[in-house]
Amino acid sequence: MTSPSETPAERAADLQDERLVRTEGLRGAVLAFRQRVRGGDLGSLPVIIGLVVICVIFQILNPNFLSANNLVNLTLQCAAVGTISIGIVLVLLLGQIDLSVGSVSGLAAAILGVGLTQLKWPVALAVIVALVVGAAIGYLYGLLFTRFGVPSFVITLAGLLAFLGLQLKVLGPNGSINLPYDSWIVQFAQATFLPPWAAYALAVIAAAALFLSDYSRSRRRRKAGLSTGALSVMLLKAVLLLILLLLAVSYLATDRGLGAMFLLFVVLVVVMNYFLTRTKWGRSVFAVGGSVEAARRAGIRVNRVYISVFILTSTFAALGGLLASARLTSASLSSGGGDTNLNAIAAAVIGGTSLFGGRGSAWSALLGILVIQSISSGLTLLNLDSSIRYMITGAVLLLAVIIDSLSRRSRASHGQA
Amino acid sequence: MTMESAVADTEGATREPVLSLKGVSKGFGAVRALTDINLDIYPGEVVAIVGDNGAGKSTLVKILAGVHPQDSGTIMFDGQVVSIPTPTASRALGIATVFQDLALCDNLDVVSNLFLGREIRNGLSLDEEEMEQRAWSLLRQLSAKIPSVRIAVASLSGGQRQTVAIARSLIGEPSVVILDEPTAALGVAQTAEVLNLVERLRERGLGVLLISHNMADVQAVADRVVVLRLGRNNGDFHVADVSYEEIISAITGATDNVVTRRASAHAGSASAAAAAADASGTGTVESGITEDFRTHETPAPGTEENPQS
Ligand SMILES: Nc1ncnc2c1ncn2[C@@H]1O[C@H](COP(=O)(O)OP(=O)(O)O)[C@@H](O)[C@H]1O
Ligand SMILES: [Mg+2]
């Protein structure tokens, strides 16, 4: 690390401006974080605090809340709607919305049910057909949006109705189809849990991957003559993550363990996070969400970005619908109905993705759905019915939107709008 | 040859103009926004375009930026006749345009904005380190005062944002940079910063086209001033040899006598030059006109009767 007495030329290329408040090591990292939060860049902080508060309250009200059994259930309940919510994050990053994810997920469930039972398709074929239909719907939205400039709100509202109708049509007069319990997708969603050793190994791999990615980045930065984070911070981060994951895994292992479906969801979040933050495509998504005109003038093919995101959103919706129906072993009129749509959208917003476009993270799908399912699960344990659950979830959503707006205003007043 | 000697003292006189417009016209329906515009830009030269509101400055910028093509006339780039149908074509030629509304993404940091649409990649991943390093070296070359390239552009001052926009235009290694009113929204210190930047561009051997309303800026930084009035060339001066009043009168047309005579002489020789269709020849004719302005300039406006009007 550099000492304050050295000349500017010896400093890393990015630390030469004398106005920069130079922060180094662990203390520096904490200071920088505090400064960011004060400036209105809250990131995931509100939702993490909220999650802790929710856990504490429900644990006090009902000691079963944090039981391993309940937490395993909670993770499984998160996966389906959480997967849909990843798509919502993408479309929100563009400053658009997709209101039809519930209907599309229900349609996917109907395709799976009819394909498996009436058409005798192999599971893989039914899954692929459902995902392709989802992608095609997104492509249609993208074309309508880019060709005719119809607001996505209206296009997807029409889609909500139209694909709900298609779902009913596909299901036919029965209205409800039970999936064969021994099909692999049902087994995957209901009965597949990682053996403890695999879960521990995964925890170690995740922490090691975090450290290696931080470390190799800092090596590349040093080679490029740029400042690097302190090794102590990198190690601390990785060790904290390792401890957290090991604790979680060992606790869940006292019940059924880590569900494969939840793991799939988390892997999807990590993969989407990579694409959003580390690729040219992700950069263009943020650019379009920040300023369409600027993106266009920078040579970004804006229409392609819109279409790709609408396709991904509908495909994630279809995948979420498949997971949900596999978990419930049925595809019915109510698949994707009820609060699926609203929970998926609320999760993205509660997780910290801005409704105004250009700000957010794939992680908000995970954090947001954890909040929503925790509330739902806690209230169920307290034997409160869905009327109260809806009202509380609504209040939390409102709170999240208010925090989003306030932090936007705070950024504006700190000159960072 | 008198014309040759006339331009011998100007920089870039021995070189070809990097960008040359001959008889360029553009209409919007009934409005003739530009009529027979001639313009040469040499490497390492700052040409200011001045003119009243509606004179056609922005239209000229848009033609060069590929926003809309001209109706008639030719554009030559590096001695070749070119057409600029799209913004991409303009950029591919080596013309970088910094529009008045800077078109930055406020939610992205400086590095992301600089490389937006031209990201450096390392396989599938973005090569953030390479981009950040290049960003710093570019900003250093421009002596730009940006404390950190990892803060959102929204938190920068107006001058810093202008700096980022100009630096971004240099990423594609252009040979001509067009700046549309770069100082219009800036304070004194920030304006000075941007003018320094313009000089830095000239030192790099770029041709700079500077659109400005601010005569002080023009006189501070430009080598030549081209005046547009009602969509026509209305004077082409060497900044060193022209007074503030003379430029103003060419802009407003207050001294019709002086200005129109020179403008019509200018237009005549320019169209002759276009007919000759000889790149090097036209360059010298254009500069010859400039010389003509200098030697015969009437000191005070309104002292000479206009014979033809
Ligand atoms: N897109 C357009 N459609 C119709 N008329 C236009 C358009 N753009 C410019 N004009 C007209 O062309 C003339 C020149 O405008 P402009 O180039 O914007 O002037 P300046 O930038 O010098 O103020 C004006 O009379 C303006 O009304
Ligand atoms: Mg203008």
XYZ file of C-alpha atoms in Angstrom, chain A:
417
model
C 0.000 0.000 0.000
C 1.092 3.525 -0.671
C 2.168 6.020 1.926
C 0.917 9.609 1.931
C 4.376 11.097 1.442
C 5.068 9.760 -2.010
C 4.963 11.837 -5.186
C 1.960 11.639 -7.498
C 3.940 9.835 -10.177
C 4.468 6.890 -7.854
C 0.794 6.579 -7.104
C -1.547 4.369 -9.026
C -2.953 6.008 -12.137
C -6.380 6.427 -10.611
C -5.266 7.991 -7.330
C -3.265 10.939 -8.566
C -5.827 13.662 -8.229
C -5.080 15.576 -5.067
C -8.792 16.076 -4.422
C -9.360 12.379 -3.997
C -9.927 11.334 -0.448
C -7.613 8.381 -0.340
C -8.932 5.488 1.553
C -6.988 2.351 2.031
C -7.181 -1.008 3.672
C -10.076 -2.213 5.748
C -10.815 1.180 7.274
C -10.857 2.711 3.825
C -13.342 0.155 2.572
C -15.687 0.878 5.486
C -15.342 4.631 4.973
C -16.013 4.353 1.258
C -19.104 2.278 1.944
C -20.441 4.814 4.454
C -19.851 7.607 1.995
C -21.725 5.765 -0.752
C -24.715 5.179 1.482
C -24.809 8.840 2.554
C -24.729 9.872 -1.073
C -27.942 7.928 -1.678
C -26.360 4.877 -3.264
C -28.089 2.448 -0.962
C -27.666 -0.676 -3.039
C -28.882 -3.753 -1.187
C -28.607 -2.210 2.264
C -32.317 -1.446 2.939
C -33.501 -4.862 1.862
C -30.877 -6.697 3.918
C -31.809 -4.655 6.977
C -35.460 -5.321 6.216
C -34.845 -9.039 5.956
C -33.101 -9.111 9.324
C -35.919 -7.130 10.935
C -38.544 -9.468 9.467
C -36.681 -12.543 10.704
C -36.290 -11.135 14.195
C -39.960 -10.138 14.471
C -41.342 -13.454 13.243
C -38.877 -15.457 15.304
C -40.089 -13.635 18.398
C -43.722 -14.181 17.440
C -43.243 -17.823 16.509
C -40.091 -19.782 17.362
C -40.737 -22.110 14.442
C -39.981 -19.388 11.962
C -36.238 -19.955 11.882
C -36.517 -23.723 12.234
C -34.567 -25.662 9.621
C -37.761 -27.191 8.326
C -39.389 -23.824 7.740
C -36.281 -22.347 6.159
C -35.996 -25.273 3.724
C -39.635 -24.730 2.769
C -38.987 -21.044 2.380
C -36.111 -21.604 -0.047
C -38.260 -23.915 -2.130
C -41.119 -21.427 -2.187
C -38.729 -18.719 -3.354
C -37.339 -20.478 -6.386
C -40.223 -20.325 -8.868
C -41.386 -16.743 -8.417
C -37.779 -15.675 -7.820
C -36.856 -17.017 -11.244
C -39.655 -14.990 -12.791
C -38.394 -11.999 -10.862
C -34.940 -12.211 -12.490
C -36.665 -11.402 -15.761
C -38.502 -8.510 -14.131
C -35.162 -7.095 -12.962
C -33.939 -7.097 -16.554
C -36.973 -5.332 -17.939
C -36.976 -2.798 -15.083
C -33.320 -2.012 -15.788
C -34.458 -0.819 -19.212
C -37.093 1.336 -17.559
C -39.836 -0.931 -18.963
C -42.246 -3.393 -17.395
C -43.702 -6.789 -18.164
C -47.110 -7.286 -16.551
C -47.749 -10.604 -18.262
C -45.135 -12.775 -16.545
C -47.852 -14.481 -14.485
C -49.884 -15.433 -17.541
C -46.805 -16.574 -19.428
C -45.736 -18.736 -16.502
C -49.242 -20.213 -16.356
C -49.143 -20.907 -20.089
C -45.804 -22.675 -19.678
C -47.284 -24.782 -16.891
C -50.247 -25.670 -19.102
C -47.939 -26.688 -21.958
C -45.943 -28.870 -19.580
C -49.094 -30.510 -18.201
C -50.757 -31.162 -21.542
C -47.484 -32.208 -23.150
C -46.671 -34.748 -20.447
C -50.112 -36.238 -19.951
C -52.166 -35.899 -23.142
C -49.445 -35.739 -25.794
C -47.108 -38.163 -24.010
C -44.098 -35.960 -24.731
C -40.838 -36.663 -22.963
C -40.269 -34.134 -20.167
C -37.343 -32.502 -21.961
C -39.456 -31.835 -25.044
C -42.294 -30.317 -23.001
C -39.807 -28.119 -21.134
C -38.166 -26.971 -24.346
C -41.487 -26.243 -26.040
C -42.646 -24.207 -23.042
C -39.403 -22.208 -22.961
C -39.495 -21.612 -26.716
C -43.090 -20.390 -26.466
C -41.957 -18.040 -23.688
C -39.096 -16.750 -25.819
C -41.425 -16.275 -28.788
C -43.820 -14.225 -26.664
C -40.940 -12.008 -25.559
C -39.818 -11.619 -29.156
C -43.329 -10.560 -30.107
C -43.348 -7.966 -27.297
C -39.952 -6.730 -28.429
C -41.121 -6.332 -32.024
C -44.303 -4.538 -31.002
C -42.359 -2.259 -28.709
C -39.579 -1.368 -31.141
C -41.675 -1.219 -34.326
C -44.731 0.617 -33.095
C -43.421 2.302 -30.001
C -46.385 1.118 -27.943
C -45.571 1.420 -24.227
C -44.520 -1.907 -22.759
C -47.101 -1.378 -20.029
C -49.903 -1.629 -22.584
C -48.358 -4.382 -24.711
C -47.836 -6.642 -21.737
C -51.226 -5.804 -20.253
C -52.726 -7.070 -23.502
C -50.403 -10.062 -23.208
C -51.603 -10.715 -19.669
C -55.151 -11.190 -20.956
C -54.295 -12.903 -24.215
C -51.969 -15.503 -22.721
C -54.284 -16.163 -19.820
C -56.836 -17.032 -22.495
C -54.314 -19.216 -24.297
C -53.505 -20.979 -21.022
C -57.212 -21.842 -20.551
C -57.430 -22.999 -24.163
C -54.385 -25.264 -23.804
C -55.665 -26.749 -20.550
C -58.982 -27.588 -22.193
C -62.240 -28.336 -20.381
C -60.681 -30.114 -17.393
C -58.944 -27.011 -16.229
C -56.524 -28.963 -14.099
C -53.875 -31.536 -14.929
C -51.852 -33.540 -12.449
C -48.244 -34.036 -13.461
C -46.845 -37.568 -13.195
C -45.108 -37.634 -9.836
C -42.186 -39.740 -11.075
C -41.244 -37.415 -13.931
C -37.780 -35.941 -13.348
C -38.960 -32.350 -13.304
C -41.321 -33.036 -10.396
C -38.630 -35.021 -8.639
C -36.199 -32.201 -9.245
C -38.519 -29.593 -7.806
C -39.801 -31.583 -4.838
C -37.390 -34.230 -3.756
C -33.912 -33.353 -4.956
C -31.635 -32.045 -2.226
C -27.912 -31.761 -2.269
C -26.121 -34.289 -0.061
C -24.407 -32.398 2.790
C -20.879 -33.014 1.491
C -21.815 -31.502 -1.887
C -23.400 -28.513 -0.197
C -20.285 -27.928 1.932
C -18.078 -28.308 -1.117
C -20.238 -25.785 -2.938
C -19.899 -23.311 -0.062
C -16.120 -23.633 -0.170
C -16.091 -23.293 -3.950
C -18.250 -20.164 -3.816
C -16.000 -18.471 -1.248
C -12.871 -19.504 -3.129
C -14.352 -18.215 -6.386
C -15.132 -14.871 -4.760
C -11.593 -14.571 -3.462
C -9.992 -15.668 -6.740
C -12.080 -13.266 -8.776
C -11.201 -10.383 -6.417
C -7.571 -11.392 -6.326
C -7.129 -11.801 -10.072
C -8.858 -8.491 -10.634
C -6.493 -6.783 -8.239
C -3.535 -8.392 -10.032
C -4.802 -7.183 -13.379
C -5.282 -3.718 -11.914
C -1.756 -3.642 -10.497
C -0.408 -4.700 -13.873
C -2.358 -1.855 -15.478
C -0.878 0.602 -12.975
C -4.149 1.092 -11.110
C -4.873 1.046 -7.414
C -5.827 -2.261 -5.860
C -7.987 -3.162 -2.919
C -6.307 -4.401 0.226
C -5.646 -8.118 0.398
C -7.048 -8.083 3.926
C -10.419 -6.849 2.636
C -10.556 -9.522 -0.029
C -9.703 -12.240 2.452
C -12.173 -10.949 4.986
C -14.963 -10.872 2.412
C -14.258 -14.428 1.307
C -13.953 -15.741 4.865
C -17.191 -14.039 5.911
C -18.991 -15.525 2.949
C -17.541 -18.948 3.725
C -18.640 -18.803 7.369
C -22.098 -17.600 6.396
C -22.562 -20.289 3.766
C -21.203 -23.068 5.986
C -23.518 -22.038 8.803
C -26.500 -21.913 6.456
C -25.683 -25.233 4.831
C -25.067 -27.027 8.108
C -28.278 -25.637 9.557
C -30.348 -26.614 6.532
C -28.696 -30.035 6.622
C -30.393 -30.750 9.953
C -33.573 -30.890 7.883
C -33.676 -31.903 4.200
C -30.788 -29.679 3.164
C -30.246 -27.429 0.199
C -32.931 -27.916 -2.459
C -31.804 -28.355 -6.054
C -34.490 -25.969 -7.297
C -33.308 -23.196 -4.982
C -29.749 -23.839 -6.080
C -30.829 -23.521 -9.720
C -32.425 -20.181 -8.901
C -29.287 -18.892 -7.168
C -27.100 -20.075 -10.037
C -29.355 -18.223 -12.481
C -29.007 -15.072 -10.369
C -25.220 -15.389 -10.346
C -25.085 -16.004 -14.090
C -27.367 -13.055 -14.868
C -25.328 -10.896 -12.521
C -22.242 -11.803 -14.505
C -23.902 -10.951 -17.802
C -25.245 -7.666 -16.474
C -22.055 -6.430 -14.874
C -19.248 -7.970 -16.889
C -20.362 -8.113 -20.526
C -20.928 -5.667 -23.328
C -24.571 -6.700 -23.490
C -25.077 -5.931 -19.800
C -23.383 -2.578 -20.166
C -25.740 -1.706 -23.011
C -28.760 -2.707 -20.909
C -27.712 -0.217 -18.230
C -26.933 2.398 -20.874
C -30.349 2.092 -22.509
C -31.991 2.229 -19.082
C -29.998 5.354 -18.233
C -30.500 7.235 -21.493
C -31.867 5.734 -24.683
C -30.675 8.643 -26.789
C -27.136 8.504 -25.409
C -27.022 4.762 -26.000
C -28.248 5.171 -29.544
C -25.686 7.845 -30.340
C -22.954 5.673 -28.853
C -23.756 3.173 -31.577
C -25.607 0.687 -29.388
C -28.309 -1.130 -31.323
C -31.012 -0.135 -28.936
C -33.762 -2.210 -30.537
C -31.726 -5.372 -30.177
C -31.198 -4.643 -26.516
C -34.944 -4.181 -25.987
C -35.824 -7.338 -27.895
C -33.190 -9.447 -26.140
C -34.448 -8.315 -22.748
C -38.132 -8.922 -23.535
C -37.187 -12.418 -24.764
C -35.238 -13.147 -21.592
C -38.007 -11.836 -19.356
C -40.669 -14.045 -20.936
C -38.328 -17.022 -20.968
C -37.577 -16.608 -17.270
C -41.331 -16.319 -16.716
C -41.898 -19.595 -18.555
C -39.126 -21.292 -16.582
C -40.591 -20.007 -13.329
C -43.977 -21.385 -14.382
C -42.445 -24.808 -15.059
C -40.772 -24.840 -11.639
C -43.968 -23.745 -9.909
C -46.120 -26.407 -11.528
C -43.485 -29.076 -10.913
C -43.420 -28.128 -7.255
C -47.223 -28.270 -7.016
C -47.362 -31.396 -9.251
C -50.109 -29.795 -11.243
C -50.947 -27.381 -13.971
C -54.274 -25.671 -13.573
C -56.341 -22.611 -14.329
C -54.820 -20.947 -11.323
C -51.186 -21.625 -12.346
C -49.462 -18.283 -12.607
C -52.598 -16.579 -11.370
C -53.316 -14.926 -8.068
C -50.364 -12.995 -6.747
C -47.634 -14.574 -8.930
C -47.418 -11.557 -11.180
C -47.413 -9.014 -8.421
C -44.979 -10.921 -6.228
C -42.512 -11.238 -9.071
C -42.626 -7.516 -9.789
C -42.663 -6.562 -6.125
C -39.656 -8.790 -5.422
C -37.508 -7.008 -7.991
C -38.447 -3.599 -6.611
C -38.169 -4.592 -2.952
C -34.777 -6.096 -3.773
C -33.572 -2.660 -4.812
C -33.976 -2.476 -8.582
C -35.181 0.977 -9.504
C -38.480 1.479 -11.278
C -36.884 4.387 -13.104
C -34.463 2.257 -15.112
C -30.698 2.001 -15.208
C -30.189 0.971 -11.572
C -30.404 -2.446 -10.034
C -28.874 -5.862 -9.807
C -29.767 -9.469 -10.462
C -29.326 -10.042 -6.732
C -32.411 -7.984 -6.033
C -34.534 -10.860 -7.374
C -33.099 -13.127 -4.665
C -33.241 -10.607 -1.834
C -36.700 -9.355 -2.769
C -38.299 -12.764 -3.046
C -36.730 -13.764 0.281
C -38.464 -10.788 1.886
C -41.823 -11.572 0.310
C -41.706 -15.283 1.114
C -40.501 -14.622 4.659
C -43.503 -12.412 5.279
C -45.811 -14.960 3.711
C -44.294 -17.855 5.625
C -44.246 -15.970 8.929
C -47.883 -14.962 8.641
C -48.864 -18.511 7.714
C -47.127 -19.749 10.865
C -49.133 -17.199 12.840
C -52.299 -18.568 11.266
C -53.110 -15.231 9.694
C -54.888 -15.574 6.423
C -54.007 -14.154 3.040
C -55.971 -10.944 3.534
C -53.372 -9.730 6.018
C -50.523 -11.189 3.973
C -51.581 -9.133 0.946
C -51.859 -5.976 2.990
C -48.452 -6.403 4.609
C -46.751 -7.309 1.342
C -48.376 -4.244 -0.204
C -47.060 -2.063 2.593
C -43.540 -3.468 2.187
C -43.685 -2.871 -1.559
C -44.774 0.694 -0.932
C -41.920 1.121 1.506
C -39.464 -0.205 -1.083
C -40.733 2.192 -3.724
C -40.517 5.075 -1.267
C -36.918 4.123 -0.437
C -36.173 3.959 -4.161
C -37.641 7.412 -4.729
C -35.953 8.878 -1.663
C -32.553 7.518 -2.593
C -33.064 8.904 -6.074
C -33.803 12.280 -4.581
C -30.825 11.982 -2.278
C -28.614 11.178 -5.235
C -29.991 14.241 -6.965
C -29.255 16.469 -3.993
C -25.766 14.984 -3.784
C -25.366 15.687 -7.484
C -25.520 12.051 -8.496
C -28.936 11.683 -10.048
